[in-house]
Amino acid sequence: MGFWVGMVLGVAAGVAIIIGFARCENSRAARRRHLAATVASFSKMTIEDSRKLFPSDLYPSWVVFSSQQKLKWLNQELTKIWPFVNQAASELIKTSVEPVLEQYRPIILASLKFSKLTLGTVAPQFTGISIIENTKESGIVMELEMNWDANPSIILDVKTRLGVALPIQVKDIGFTGIFRLIFKPLVEELPCFGAVCFSLRKKKKLDFRLKVIGGEISAIPGISDALEDTIKNAIEDSITWPVRKVIPIIPGDYSDLELKPVGTLEVKLVQARDLTNKDLIGKSDPFAIVYVRPLPDKMKRSKTINNDLNPIWNEHFEFIVEDADTQTVTVKIYDDDGIQESELIGCAQVRLKDLQPGKVKDVWLKLVKDLEIQRDRKDRGQVHLELLYCPFDMKDEAPNPFMQQFSMTSLERTMTSMENGSGGSSFDRMSSSRKKREIIMRGVLSVTVISGEDLPAMDMNGKSDPYVVLSLKKTKTKYKTRVVNESLNPVWNQTFDFVVEDGLHDMLILEVYDHDTFRRDYMGRCILTLTKVLLEEDYQESFKLEGAKSGKLNLHLKWSPQLIMRDSREQDSLRFT
């Protein structure tokens, strides 16, 4: 009997323990689910929710929620430490900018130095802040928009060629711009970064006034404008991105943070069309300024085409690229007014990050009045560019000795590297020669004029009798197709061969005319560089007629190359096959 009673009590106790354990586990699981739900709710909290839950007096002064509060705190702290920043920054600016001032010193001045430089008592105010990148590899990249109405004490010691010394004061500085700060590399020891880079990412406004101490600067003609240009060029060359100043915080090698060329950009300025006429009598005399960095010694100018609103330049320019992700190529077209200041017709810009390395990009760009203010709807014409960006680390780049020994553009190096090694041994044998040589892309260009589509009607019956005149701009070779009577969609299927002496610098021009018994009517034209056919060697494409309301030509182009290197000092040339 006792056995059975004990067994029943044992079973009851075991069931009770099991039930209690189950309830405990269920309670723990419920608490975990509740905690997970609470965490999820906190993760969805907004700033306003946080402010409702926690009063502001529970937080330290540096913890803020909105970007405006962050900027307010940052400006307050900068004001506190500005006397120390002023002392350090003044010395840094003087030592770094003074050599650049000397570099851009106008020829009318014998010397240009700082006799005094302090940034004044008014601290800059930050009006915007953003984090661009925040990774271990790239570090922390921050951009700060700054507004500064300064009261500096800056005096330039200027000496003219005539021996006259002028103490010139720089006053009433008004500046608005965006500074970029890079904290890199990120490390575990305080302050958690090895160095800081700073640069002027974008200059929105820079105003200042020059005054001769004890006199008027206007009394000396040309000094004021020359000094203003020099100061602006010095700022552009010393701190404007991609130039950056590196300040080591922890001892180490930070050469990778310094400004370094990363590639070359070749720009072929092909032509422009429908430019605005800036002259009262006759037509504009356009020329172009092309640059990546707006410094006098880095800007390229084309030749002037007189009395033409549809100029053809076909000129090559090459630039050094320091940061393909942020830099742009800018082209500005002016009307040349002789001794008077040239008048801007329009400008355009292309971001280098939109270019595929090693590939030629052919673009027509609409000209605008101002690149910063995108409100210009006036038709100022278009400019035609071919762009080629070649990074230095491209695998298919030509060998460095070849690049150094011969005067070649990026496009020429790209073209010669595609020759599959033909003539390579000959190049090696001649690499010891110190004479300057140029690479000539010689060959035969076969042009098949297939057909035309939707050509403009030139006759009273609503038809035309079209034919095409083909010519090379440099060699003046011309061919003409047969006339197709009474057709706006003619089919020719005629092939013409041109012997091209310099394919990189020649152009193919196709002009369409309407044939009449006693005259001919101009219908439109197509102007083609040979860049694409040199690269692809065989392609077919449709080209819109310029100067016509409608119409296009269907062409098939084929290139048979023959690479030539010739000495620029000699008449004869050496052929490699």
XYZ file of C-alpha atoms in Angstrom:
577
model
C 0.000 0.000 0.000
C 2.831 2.347 0.909
C 4.480 1.557 -2.423
C 1.470 2.622 -4.405
C 0.967 5.783 -2.362
C 4.621 6.708 -2.897
C 4.374 6.020 -6.615
C 1.245 8.212 -6.964
C 2.871 11.043 -5.004
C 6.052 10.734 -7.110
C 4.109 10.881 -10.367
C 2.137 13.883 -9.103
C 5.325 15.646 -8.059
C 6.934 14.924 -11.456
C 3.916 16.246 -13.367
C 3.927 19.358 -11.159
C 7.606 19.956 -11.869
C 7.071 19.509 -15.619
C 4.096 21.892 -15.606
C 6.055 24.471 -13.594
C 9.062 24.238 -15.945
C 6.797 24.629 -18.974
C 5.110 27.667 -17.478
C 8.508 29.203 -16.637
C 9.726 28.692 -20.204
C 6.514 30.150 -21.606
C 6.863 33.188 -19.337
C 10.506 33.670 -20.378
C 9.549 33.367 -24.055
C 6.780 35.920 -23.539
C 9.238 38.355 -21.918
C 11.670 37.855 -24.817
C 8.920 38.539 -27.345
C 7.907 41.658 -25.446
C 11.533 42.845 -25.302
C 11.961 42.210 -29.048
C 8.807 44.199 -29.749
C 10.077 47.030 -27.556
C 13.452 47.097 -29.328
C 11.673 47.117 -32.683
C 9.547 50.045 -31.523
C 12.634 51.972 -30.412
C 14.274 51.352 -33.772
C 11.328 53.051 -35.460
C 11.373 56.100 -33.199
C 11.671 59.503 -34.821
C 13.425 62.547 -33.431
C 10.084 63.997 -32.375
C 9.245 60.767 -30.477
C 12.567 60.973 -28.641
C 11.927 64.583 -27.657
C 8.519 63.623 -26.204
C 10.012 60.810 -24.128
C 13.211 62.487 -22.930
C 13.481 66.162 -21.940
C 16.446 68.060 -23.367
C 17.984 68.743 -19.946
C 18.822 65.021 -19.598
C 21.371 65.243 -22.448
C 24.848 66.755 -22.508
C 25.268 69.975 -24.550
C 26.882 68.263 -27.513
C 24.045 65.784 -28.126
C 21.582 67.330 -30.606
C 19.066 65.939 -33.008
C 18.517 68.268 -35.981
C 21.100 69.392 -38.518
C 20.404 73.016 -37.580
C 21.188 72.247 -33.953
C 24.395 70.488 -35.032
C 25.475 73.522 -37.042
C 24.584 75.850 -34.168
C 26.720 73.844 -31.761
C 29.579 73.652 -34.305
C 29.530 77.413 -34.910
C 29.492 78.103 -31.165
C 32.503 75.880 -30.600
C 34.358 77.406 -33.578
C 33.768 80.888 -32.192
C 35.290 79.802 -28.876
C 38.474 78.404 -30.415
C 38.748 80.912 -33.299
C 41.663 82.912 -31.779
C 43.778 79.738 -31.758
C 42.592 78.690 -35.238
C 43.348 82.177 -36.539
C 46.933 82.025 -35.316
C 47.635 78.560 -36.763
C 45.728 79.060 -40.031
C 47.296 82.480 -40.732
C 50.785 81.020 -40.616
C 49.763 78.030 -42.726
C 48.110 80.223 -45.373
C 51.093 82.539 -45.542
C 53.622 79.753 -46.088
C 51.499 77.862 -48.631
C 49.943 80.723 -50.630
C 52.934 83.047 -50.877
C 54.893 80.770 -53.276
C 51.788 80.479 -55.455
C 51.378 84.264 -55.509
C 54.942 84.479 -56.745
C 54.192 81.892 -59.416
C 51.263 83.913 -60.803
C 52.849 87.305 -60.170
C 52.028 89.718 -63.019
C 54.945 90.710 -65.214
C 54.496 94.372 -64.257
C 55.423 93.534 -60.641
C 58.929 92.817 -59.368
C 57.818 91.075 -56.151
C 54.616 90.151 -54.332
C 54.671 89.017 -50.691
C 52.655 89.211 -47.493
C 53.849 91.788 -44.992
C 50.980 90.986 -42.627
C 48.324 88.293 -42.523
C 45.732 87.578 -39.857
C 42.208 86.331 -40.428
C 40.544 88.781 -38.043
C 38.190 88.334 -35.139
C 35.083 87.153 -37.018
C 34.846 83.381 -37.230
C 33.289 81.706 -40.288
C 29.782 80.332 -39.973
C 28.899 76.859 -41.234
C 25.523 76.711 -42.991
C 25.455 73.091 -44.128
C 27.053 69.758 -43.298
C 26.976 66.327 -44.945
C 28.839 63.022 -44.681
C 29.884 61.806 -48.149
C 31.627 58.560 -47.164
C 32.211 56.674 -43.940
C 34.104 53.405 -44.423
C 37.364 51.993 -43.116
C 38.882 52.066 -46.617
C 37.906 55.620 -47.602
C 37.853 57.114 -44.111
C 35.350 59.780 -43.176
C 34.674 62.307 -45.953
C 32.738 65.344 -44.743
C 31.641 68.481 -46.595
C 30.900 71.751 -44.809
C 29.269 74.758 -46.451
C 30.799 77.932 -45.065
C 29.841 81.602 -45.152
C 32.404 84.168 -44.050
C 32.084 87.959 -43.968
C 35.584 88.506 -42.674
C 37.468 91.422 -41.140
C 41.025 90.217 -41.802
C 44.194 92.231 -41.668
C 45.996 91.325 -44.879
C 48.658 93.598 -46.322
C 50.567 92.765 -49.498
C 54.042 94.166 -50.034
C 54.039 94.962 -53.771
C 57.023 96.266 -55.704
C 56.725 97.363 -59.332
C 59.363 97.116 -62.043
C 59.893 100.856 -61.675
C 61.022 100.395 -58.072
C 57.837 101.769 -56.507
C 56.780 99.983 -53.272
C 53.051 99.715 -52.598
C 51.524 98.419 -49.361
C 48.137 97.108 -50.556
C 45.429 96.090 -48.119
C 42.912 93.328 -48.885
C 39.585 94.394 -47.358
C 35.898 93.468 -47.142
C 36.253 89.782 -47.915
C 32.988 88.010 -48.581
C 33.221 84.269 -49.154
C 30.793 81.397 -49.611
C 31.988 77.906 -50.465
C 32.036 74.227 -49.599
C 35.042 72.705 -47.852
C 35.801 68.999 -47.938
C 37.446 67.292 -44.956
C 38.892 63.782 -45.176
C 39.782 61.922 -41.967
C 41.974 59.017 -42.994
C 43.174 56.416 -42.158
C 40.860 55.372 -39.359
C 42.822 53.865 -36.464
C 42.034 52.436 -33.024
C 44.038 54.957 -31.010
C 42.739 58.443 -30.252
C 41.771 60.645 -32.052
C 40.847 57.628 -34.245
C 42.314 59.003 -37.502
C 45.876 59.375 -38.693
C 45.597 62.583 -40.728
C 43.097 65.143 -41.923
C 42.914 66.597 -45.442
C 41.098 69.810 -46.245
C 40.259 71.388 -49.579
C 37.917 73.976 -51.053
C 35.478 71.677 -52.853
C 33.434 74.430 -54.469
C 33.754 78.204 -54.521
C 30.362 79.909 -54.769
C 31.354 83.515 -54.062
C 34.587 85.379 -53.474
C 34.509 89.174 -53.170
C 37.186 91.462 -51.831
C 38.480 95.004 -52.224
C 42.032 96.253 -52.710
C 43.228 99.542 -51.258
C 46.648 101.184 -51.313
C 47.507 102.330 -47.798
C 47.725 106.095 -48.020
C 46.554 106.283 -51.635
C 44.211 105.064 -54.367
C 44.984 101.907 -56.315
C 43.101 103.260 -59.332
C 45.884 105.835 -59.713
C 48.140 103.065 -61.022
C 46.543 101.599 -64.196
C 46.408 97.811 -64.476
C 47.568 97.022 -60.923
C 44.115 96.333 -59.474
C 42.961 93.895 -62.162
C 46.336 92.131 -62.229
C 46.327 91.651 -58.448
C 42.724 90.419 -58.360
C 43.492 87.801 -61.020
C 46.661 86.782 -59.175
C 44.860 86.322 -55.845
C 42.052 84.281 -57.405
C 44.537 82.110 -59.313
C 46.538 81.548 -56.121
C 43.432 80.393 -54.265
C 42.467 78.121 -57.161
C 45.923 76.570 -57.342
C 46.629 76.184 -53.618
C 43.457 74.912 -51.899
C 40.746 74.293 -54.518
C 39.838 70.631 -55.075
C 41.441 68.344 -56.192
C 44.348 70.137 -54.484
C 44.296 69.255 -50.813
C 46.361 70.070 -47.739
C 47.374 67.107 -45.581
C 47.855 67.641 -41.840
C 49.371 64.594 -40.052
C 47.850 63.910 -36.642
C 49.635 60.654 -35.841
C 53.177 60.166 -37.249
C 53.140 58.076 -40.420
C 53.383 58.043 -44.216
C 50.386 59.794 -45.781
C 51.705 60.280 -49.306
C 48.678 58.426 -50.666
C 46.485 61.332 -49.519
C 48.415 63.923 -51.521
C 47.413 65.197 -54.950
C 48.582 62.843 -57.686
C 47.787 62.596 -61.407
C 45.624 59.562 -62.124
C 45.250 59.769 -65.897
C 45.030 61.892 -69.010
C 42.048 63.334 -70.817
C 42.146 64.038 -74.514
C 39.596 66.464 -75.875
C 38.979 66.807 -79.579
C 37.185 70.090 -80.215
C 35.417 69.172 -83.441
C 33.012 71.963 -84.329
C 30.097 74.139 -83.241
C 26.845 74.990 -84.943
C 24.125 77.624 -84.803
C 26.138 79.951 -82.559
C 24.563 83.206 -81.401
C 25.784 86.150 -83.458
C 27.459 88.754 -81.244
C 28.433 91.188 -84.018
C 26.261 93.958 -85.448
C 28.033 93.770 -88.795
C 28.931 90.365 -90.178
C 29.135 87.258 -88.009
C 30.943 86.285 -84.832
C 34.589 85.211 -84.884
C 34.420 82.259 -82.488
C 37.224 80.616 -80.552
C 37.064 78.146 -77.648
C 38.724 77.865 -74.250
C 38.937 74.285 -72.922
C 40.069 73.326 -69.429
C 39.806 70.858 -66.562
C 41.275 73.215 -63.953
C 40.684 76.954 -64.537
C 44.307 78.033 -64.245
C 46.000 80.183 -66.899
C 48.778 77.676 -67.582
C 46.340 74.735 -67.769
C 43.736 76.235 -70.111
C 43.853 75.606 -73.860
C 42.701 78.015 -76.551
C 41.647 77.067 -80.061
C 42.282 79.086 -83.186
C 39.790 81.782 -84.168
C 37.437 81.057 -87.067
C 36.517 84.388 -88.632
C 32.977 85.335 -89.611
C 31.422 81.902 -89.040
C 28.546 80.727 -86.817
C 29.243 77.084 -87.700
C 33.009 76.856 -87.128
C 35.050 73.699 -87.641
C 38.161 73.445 -85.458
C 39.102 69.750 -85.265
C 41.785 70.510 -82.650
C 43.280 68.195 -80.019
C 44.016 69.130 -76.411
C 45.367 66.948 -73.615
C 44.932 67.446 -69.867
C 46.153 65.819 -66.667
C 43.392 64.371 -64.463
C 43.787 64.234 -60.683
C 40.324 63.026 -59.632
C 38.064 61.515 -62.279
C 35.163 61.187 -59.821
C 34.744 64.908 -59.217
C 36.498 66.788 -62.023
C 34.833 68.082 -65.178
C 35.962 69.319 -68.581
C 34.630 72.748 -69.486
C 34.462 74.432 -72.885
C 33.659 78.125 -73.292
C 33.126 79.705 -76.696
C 33.856 83.391 -77.183
C 33.543 85.955 -79.952
C 36.991 87.375 -80.695
C 36.712 91.176 -80.757
C 40.372 91.918 -81.371
C 41.832 94.390 -78.883
C 38.529 94.552 -76.982
C 37.523 91.981 -74.398
C 36.095 88.836 -75.979
C 32.368 88.266 -75.443
C 31.109 84.924 -74.156
C 28.782 83.107 -76.551
C 28.105 80.089 -74.346
C 29.659 77.307 -72.296
C 29.171 73.605 -71.594
C 30.550 70.971 -69.244
C 31.012 67.191 -69.054
C 31.672 65.192 -65.878
C 34.666 62.878 -66.206
C 32.924 60.162 -64.203
C 30.461 59.857 -67.104
C 33.291 58.738 -69.419
C 34.192 55.090 -69.853
C 37.982 54.713 -69.485
C 39.690 53.909 -72.763
C 36.538 54.561 -74.837
C 35.959 57.610 -77.009
C 32.750 59.490 -76.194
C 31.229 61.571 -78.984
C 28.903 64.292 -77.638
C 26.967 67.329 -78.818
C 26.533 69.779 -75.918
C 24.019 72.592 -75.684
C 25.654 75.910 -74.832
C 24.347 77.836 -71.814
C 25.087 81.269 -70.404
C 26.158 80.109 -66.950
C 27.125 76.664 -65.666
C 25.994 77.451 -62.116
C 22.563 78.941 -62.844
C 20.513 76.511 -64.932
C 17.790 78.945 -66.011
C 19.001 79.776 -69.486
C 16.504 78.779 -72.165
C 17.971 80.864 -74.960
C 19.341 78.884 -77.901
C 23.057 79.700 -78.004
C 24.137 76.856 -80.264
C 25.887 73.539 -79.728
C 29.474 72.331 -79.532
C 30.753 68.937 -80.700
C 33.426 67.160 -78.628
C 35.172 63.801 -78.654
C 36.486 62.788 -75.235
C 38.900 60.033 -74.239
C 39.917 59.390 -70.625
C 42.892 57.079 -70.098
C 43.802 56.184 -66.489
C 47.477 55.537 -65.878
C 46.715 52.045 -64.556
C 44.963 50.802 -67.724
C 46.200 47.318 -68.628
C 46.223 47.968 -72.368
C 48.137 51.210 -72.089
C 51.243 51.678 -74.216
C 54.568 51.064 -72.397
C 56.032 54.009 -70.502
C 59.253 54.248 -72.568
C 57.126 54.554 -75.691
C 55.057 57.320 -74.082
C 58.125 59.250 -72.991
C 60.101 59.000 -76.204
C 57.434 60.140 -78.618
C 55.156 63.158 -78.728
C 51.762 61.467 -78.634
C 48.285 62.219 -77.390
C 46.259 59.709 -75.376
C 44.258 58.824 -78.459
C 47.457 58.180 -80.417
C 48.757 55.923 -77.648
C 45.443 54.071 -77.564
C 45.488 53.641 -81.338
C 49.082 52.408 -81.487
C 48.504 49.978 -78.614
C 45.767 48.364 -80.739
C 48.175 47.452 -83.507
C 48.669 44.000 -81.859
C 52.402 44.458 -81.587
C 52.998 45.205 -85.284
C 56.126 47.251 -85.597
C 56.895 46.796 -81.905
C 60.473 45.724 -82.498
C 60.981 48.676 -84.810
C 59.739 51.024 -82.103
C 62.135 49.426 -79.628
C 65.057 49.833 -82.031
C 64.289 53.527 -82.447
C 63.551 54.316 -78.802
C 67.136 55.422 -78.248
C 66.681 58.309 -80.685
C 66.153 61.648 -78.939
C 64.523 63.346 -81.917
C 60.897 64.296 -81.506
C 58.606 62.097 -83.626
C 54.908 62.072 -84.289
C 52.697 59.078 -84.965
C 50.731 59.274 -88.189
C 47.661 57.088 -88.732
C 47.809 56.576 -92.482
C 45.530 54.296 -94.448
C 42.664 53.920 -96.886
C 39.175 55.066 -95.948
C 36.357 53.397 -97.870
C 33.049 55.244 -97.699
C 29.884 53.641 -99.039
C 27.037 56.118 -99.442
C 24.134 53.717 -99.077
C 21.059 55.926 -99.108
C 19.292 59.005 -97.840
C 16.086 59.252 -95.847
C 13.484 61.990 -95.533
C 15.568 64.580 -97.394
C 14.088 68.089 -97.656
C 12.051 68.898 -100.763
C 13.743 71.564 -102.889
C 11.622 71.528 -106.083
C 8.135 72.844 -106.788
C 6.775 69.310 -107.201
C 7.713 68.417 -103.603
C 10.684 66.333 -104.727
C 14.442 66.735 -105.058
C 17.191 65.448 -107.325
C 19.834 64.761 -104.659
C 23.494 63.876 -104.936
C 26.337 63.838 -102.399
C 29.768 65.483 -102.582
C 32.378 63.752 -100.393
C 35.646 65.441 -99.388
C 38.482 65.248 -96.883
C 39.151 68.527 -95.086
C 42.965 68.331 -95.117
C 43.730 66.643 -98.426
C 40.908 68.359 -100.378
C 40.148 65.101 -102.226
C 36.582 65.142 -103.594
C 34.132 62.622 -105.038
C 30.525 62.918 -106.162
C 27.709 60.390 -106.282
C 25.313 60.108 -109.183
C 22.092 62.142 -109.203
C 18.892 60.339 -108.185
C 15.973 62.112 -109.836
C 12.781 63.076 -108.009
C 13.394 61.288 -104.723
C 13.467 62.204 -101.055
C 14.685 58.717 -100.135
C 17.432 58.108 -102.713
C 19.502 54.928 -102.911
C 23.061 55.283 -104.202
C 25.105 52.290 -102.941
C 28.331 53.849 -104.242
C 31.738 53.316 -102.632
C 34.644 55.781 -102.690
C 38.208 55.227 -101.475
C 40.284 58.005 -99.903
C 44.004 57.775 -99.235
C 44.291 59.388 -95.796
C 47.658 60.766 -94.704
C 46.705 61.672 -91.127
C 43.562 59.946 -89.946
C 43.619 61.359 -86.405
C 43.511 64.937 -87.615
C 41.433 64.775 -90.801
C 37.674 64.979 -91.285
C 35.176 63.599 -93.777
C 32.619 66.104 -95.080
C 29.508 64.993 -96.983
C 27.405 67.751 -98.563
C 24.020 67.016 -100.113
C 22.809 69.092 -103.075
C 19.722 69.236 -105.250
C 20.646 69.089 -108.933
C 19.030 71.561 -111.324
C 19.854 72.359 -114.926
C 21.536 75.699 -114.357
C 22.320 75.611 -110.634
C 22.417 73.486 -107.529
C 20.665 73.973 -104.168
C 22.416 73.193 -100.887
C 20.402 70.763 -98.740
C 22.641 70.008 -95.744
C 25.837 68.322 -94.665
C 27.416 65.743 -92.348
C 30.832 66.334 -90.790
C 32.573 63.258 -89.393
C 35.860 62.787 -87.604
C 37.640 59.542 -88.365
C 38.071 58.558 -84.717
C 35.375 55.895 -84.624
C 36.365 54.202 -87.873
C 40.009 54.200 -86.739
C 39.006 52.379 -83.572
C 36.412 50.010 -84.995
C 37.783 49.755 -88.564
C 34.339 48.798 -89.938
C 30.918 50.177 -89.000
C 27.618 51.325 -90.454
C 25.558 54.219 -89.113
C 22.963 56.877 -89.943
C 23.959 60.548 -89.705
C 21.573 63.456 -89.403
C 21.935 66.271 -91.902
C 23.160 69.521 -90.379
C 21.514 72.707 -91.624
C 18.369 70.878 -92.767
C 14.951 70.538 -91.160
C 14.992 66.807 -91.824
C 17.000 64.088 -93.496
C 19.840 61.713 -92.810
C 22.474 59.723 -94.681
C 23.125 56.011 -94.236
C 26.851 55.283 -94.533
C 29.209 52.342 -94.295
C 32.791 53.237 -93.368
C 35.800 50.949 -93.468
C 39.415 51.634 -92.524
C 42.528 49.823 -93.742
C 45.323 51.084 -91.443
C 48.980 51.608 -92.168
C 50.941 52.929 -89.179
C 53.708 55.418 -89.944
C 56.235 57.119 -87.707
C 58.004 60.080 -89.206
C 60.607 62.464 -87.883
C 59.158 65.959 -87.493
C 62.542 67.421 -88.555
C 62.855 65.466 -91.757
C 60.873 65.292 -94.967
C 60.908 61.556 -95.514
C 58.977 59.021 -93.438
C 59.677 55.490 -92.273
C 56.929 52.906 -92.760
C 56.350 49.935 -90.471
C 54.487 46.883 -91.698
